[in-house]
Short mmCIF file of C-alpha atoms in Angstrom, two decimals:
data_model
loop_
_atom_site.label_atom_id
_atom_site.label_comp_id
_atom_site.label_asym_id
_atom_site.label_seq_id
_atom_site.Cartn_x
_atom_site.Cartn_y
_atom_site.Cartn_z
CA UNK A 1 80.41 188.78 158.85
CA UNK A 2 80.68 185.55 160.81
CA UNK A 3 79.02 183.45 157.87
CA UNK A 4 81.05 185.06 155.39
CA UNK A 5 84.48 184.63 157.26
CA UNK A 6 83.53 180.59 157.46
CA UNK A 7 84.28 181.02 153.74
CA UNK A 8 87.52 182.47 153.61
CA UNK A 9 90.47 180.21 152.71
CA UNK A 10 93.25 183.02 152.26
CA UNK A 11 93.00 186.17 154.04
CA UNK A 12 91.20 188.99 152.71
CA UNK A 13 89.21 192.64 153.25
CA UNK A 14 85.74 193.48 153.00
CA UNK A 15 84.86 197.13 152.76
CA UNK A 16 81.24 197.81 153.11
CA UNK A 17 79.62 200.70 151.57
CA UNK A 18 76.36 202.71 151.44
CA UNK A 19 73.52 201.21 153.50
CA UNK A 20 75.97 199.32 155.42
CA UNK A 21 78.28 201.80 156.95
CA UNK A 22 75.31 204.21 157.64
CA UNK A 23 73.95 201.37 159.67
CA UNK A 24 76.74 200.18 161.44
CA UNK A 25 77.44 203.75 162.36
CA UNK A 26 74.21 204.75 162.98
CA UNK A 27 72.70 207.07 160.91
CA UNK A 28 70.08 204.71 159.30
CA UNK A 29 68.08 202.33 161.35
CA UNK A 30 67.82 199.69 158.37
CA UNK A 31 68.97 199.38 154.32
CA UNK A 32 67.91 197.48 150.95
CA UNK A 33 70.80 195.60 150.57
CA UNK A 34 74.48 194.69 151.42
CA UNK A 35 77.27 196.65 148.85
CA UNK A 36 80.75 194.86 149.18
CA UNK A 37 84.60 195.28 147.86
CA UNK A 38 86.49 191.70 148.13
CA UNK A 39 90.53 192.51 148.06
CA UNK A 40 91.59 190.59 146.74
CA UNK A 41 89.18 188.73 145.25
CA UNK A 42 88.50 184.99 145.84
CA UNK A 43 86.84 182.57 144.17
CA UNK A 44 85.74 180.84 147.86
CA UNK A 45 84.15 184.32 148.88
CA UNK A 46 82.34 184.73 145.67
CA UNK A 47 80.73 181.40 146.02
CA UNK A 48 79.80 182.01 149.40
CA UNK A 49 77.51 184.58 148.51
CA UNK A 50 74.71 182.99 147.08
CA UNK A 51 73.81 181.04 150.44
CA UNK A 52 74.26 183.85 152.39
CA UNK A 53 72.01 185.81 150.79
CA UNK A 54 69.22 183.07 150.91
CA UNK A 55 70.15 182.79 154.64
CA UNK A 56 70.03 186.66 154.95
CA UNK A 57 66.99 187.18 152.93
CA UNK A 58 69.46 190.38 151.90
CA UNK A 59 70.33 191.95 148.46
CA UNK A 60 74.39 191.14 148.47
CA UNK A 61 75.57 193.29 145.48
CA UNK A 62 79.70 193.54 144.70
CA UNK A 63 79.18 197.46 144.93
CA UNK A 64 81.66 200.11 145.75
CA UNK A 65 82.54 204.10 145.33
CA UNK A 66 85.57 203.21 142.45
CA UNK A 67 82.77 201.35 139.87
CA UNK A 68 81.37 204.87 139.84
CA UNK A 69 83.90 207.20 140.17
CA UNK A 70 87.99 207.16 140.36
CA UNK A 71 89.34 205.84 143.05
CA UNK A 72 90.85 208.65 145.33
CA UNK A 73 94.98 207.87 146.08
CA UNK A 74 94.82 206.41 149.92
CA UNK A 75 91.56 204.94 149.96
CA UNK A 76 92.62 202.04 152.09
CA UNK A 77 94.48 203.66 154.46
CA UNK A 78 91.43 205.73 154.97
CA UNK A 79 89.10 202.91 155.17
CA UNK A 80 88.28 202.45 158.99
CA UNK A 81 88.35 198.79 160.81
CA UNK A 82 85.58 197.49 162.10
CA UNK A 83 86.57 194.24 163.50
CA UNK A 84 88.28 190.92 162.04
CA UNK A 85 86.92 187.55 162.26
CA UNK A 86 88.62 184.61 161.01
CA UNK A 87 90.60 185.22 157.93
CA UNK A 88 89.03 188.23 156.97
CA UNK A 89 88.78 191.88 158.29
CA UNK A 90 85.72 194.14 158.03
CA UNK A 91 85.84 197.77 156.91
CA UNK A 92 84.01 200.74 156.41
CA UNK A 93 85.05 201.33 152.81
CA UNK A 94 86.79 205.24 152.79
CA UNK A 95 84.17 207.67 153.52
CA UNK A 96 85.36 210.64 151.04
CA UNK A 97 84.84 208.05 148.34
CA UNK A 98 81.71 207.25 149.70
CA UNK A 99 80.87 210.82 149.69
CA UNK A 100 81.60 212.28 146.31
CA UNK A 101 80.61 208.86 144.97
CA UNK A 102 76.82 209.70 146.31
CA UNK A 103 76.71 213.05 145.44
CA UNK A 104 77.69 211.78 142.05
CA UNK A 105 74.39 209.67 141.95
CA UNK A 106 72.58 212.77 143.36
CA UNK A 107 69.34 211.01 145.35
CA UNK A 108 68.08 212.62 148.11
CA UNK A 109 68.37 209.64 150.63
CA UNK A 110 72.47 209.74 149.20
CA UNK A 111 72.42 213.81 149.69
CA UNK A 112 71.43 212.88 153.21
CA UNK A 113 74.32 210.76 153.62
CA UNK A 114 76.78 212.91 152.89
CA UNK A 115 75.09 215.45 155.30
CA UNK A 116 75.34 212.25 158.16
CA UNK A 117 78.66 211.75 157.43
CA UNK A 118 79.54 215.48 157.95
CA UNK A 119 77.87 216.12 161.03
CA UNK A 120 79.53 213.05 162.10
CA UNK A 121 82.74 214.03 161.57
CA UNK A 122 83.37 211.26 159.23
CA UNK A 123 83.88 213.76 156.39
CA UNK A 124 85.69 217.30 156.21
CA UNK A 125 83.82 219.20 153.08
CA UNK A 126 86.79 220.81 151.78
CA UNK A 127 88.80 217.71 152.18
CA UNK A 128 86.50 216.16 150.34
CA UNK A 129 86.63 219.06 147.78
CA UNK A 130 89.99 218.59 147.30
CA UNK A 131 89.35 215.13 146.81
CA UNK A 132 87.26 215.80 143.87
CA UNK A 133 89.70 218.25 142.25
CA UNK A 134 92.72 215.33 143.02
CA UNK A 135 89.73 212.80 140.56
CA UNK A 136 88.53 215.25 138.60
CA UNK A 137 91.27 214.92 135.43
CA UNK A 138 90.27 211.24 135.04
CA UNK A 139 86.79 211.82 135.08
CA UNK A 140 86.88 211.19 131.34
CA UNK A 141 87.09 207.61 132.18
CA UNK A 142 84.02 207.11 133.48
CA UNK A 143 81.94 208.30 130.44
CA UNK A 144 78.29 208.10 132.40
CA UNK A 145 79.82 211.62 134.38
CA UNK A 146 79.07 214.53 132.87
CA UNK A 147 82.10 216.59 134.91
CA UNK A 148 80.79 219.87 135.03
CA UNK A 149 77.27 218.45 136.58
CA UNK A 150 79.30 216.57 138.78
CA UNK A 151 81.73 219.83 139.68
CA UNK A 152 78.41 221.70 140.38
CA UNK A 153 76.79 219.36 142.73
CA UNK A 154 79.50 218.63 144.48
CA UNK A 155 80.30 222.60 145.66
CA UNK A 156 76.42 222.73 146.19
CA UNK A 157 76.04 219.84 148.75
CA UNK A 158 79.58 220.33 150.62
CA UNK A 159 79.58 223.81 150.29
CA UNK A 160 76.48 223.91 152.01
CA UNK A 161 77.36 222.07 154.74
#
């Protein structure tokens, strides 16, 4: 965060996803790689990351839940602080969107996720079933989703909970 924030000319937010959050939280002891949102985007950030992932000897991919799914109404505002530094602030990019966006991909490591995020009281399951049903009409937008496959796993894994 430190390296990246050296970067920053105008201010900006970082959401981390994935392997990041369950680290920083806890619930993993390592990940793969380093999934990002820039908002807004800047050219300086985007050319920092190159070094910094030589430096890091770390995957940095520009990775989060809306590439995969819609974005749920609020996601910011839901999107927990983890610290500033510099120019730019850090955050945990909105868990319900991390959520449905993982049981979208349906891996088991992603499945157990979801079940972290639940016993950590990051996620409620029917909030995050309403969630679903708030996306679900633009679903056609996103032609990869079949919705009715998606509709089924997600009342299996958070109605399971």
């Amino acid at each position: 965060m430190k390296r990246l924030s050296a970067a920053a000319v105008p201010p900006a937010r970082v959401y981390f996803t994935g392997g990041v959050s369950a680290l920083l939280i806890g619930w993993r002891e390592s990940t793969i790689d380093i999934d990002i949102k820039l908002v807004p985007e800047h050219d300086a950030l985007f050319r920092a990351l190159p070094e910094l992932k030589e430096q890091l000897e770390m995957n940095i991919e520009l990775a989060s839940p809306d590439q995969f799914i819609p974005a749920i109404e609020g996601w910011e505002e839901r999107s927990p602080l983890i610290g500033g530094n510099g120019r730019l602030s850090f955050h945990h990019y909105d868990f319900y969107s991390q959520a449905l966006a993982k049981i979208e991909r349906g891996h088991a490591r992603d499945i157990d996720d979801v079940s972290a995020m639940i016993e950590l009281g990051l996620v409620d399951p029917q909030r995050a079933v309403d969630y679903f049903r708030e996306i679900e009409p633009r679903l056609f937008r996103y032609p990869a989703i079949d919705p009715a496959s998606f509709r089924r796993a997600v009342e299996s894994v958070l109605n399971t909970q």
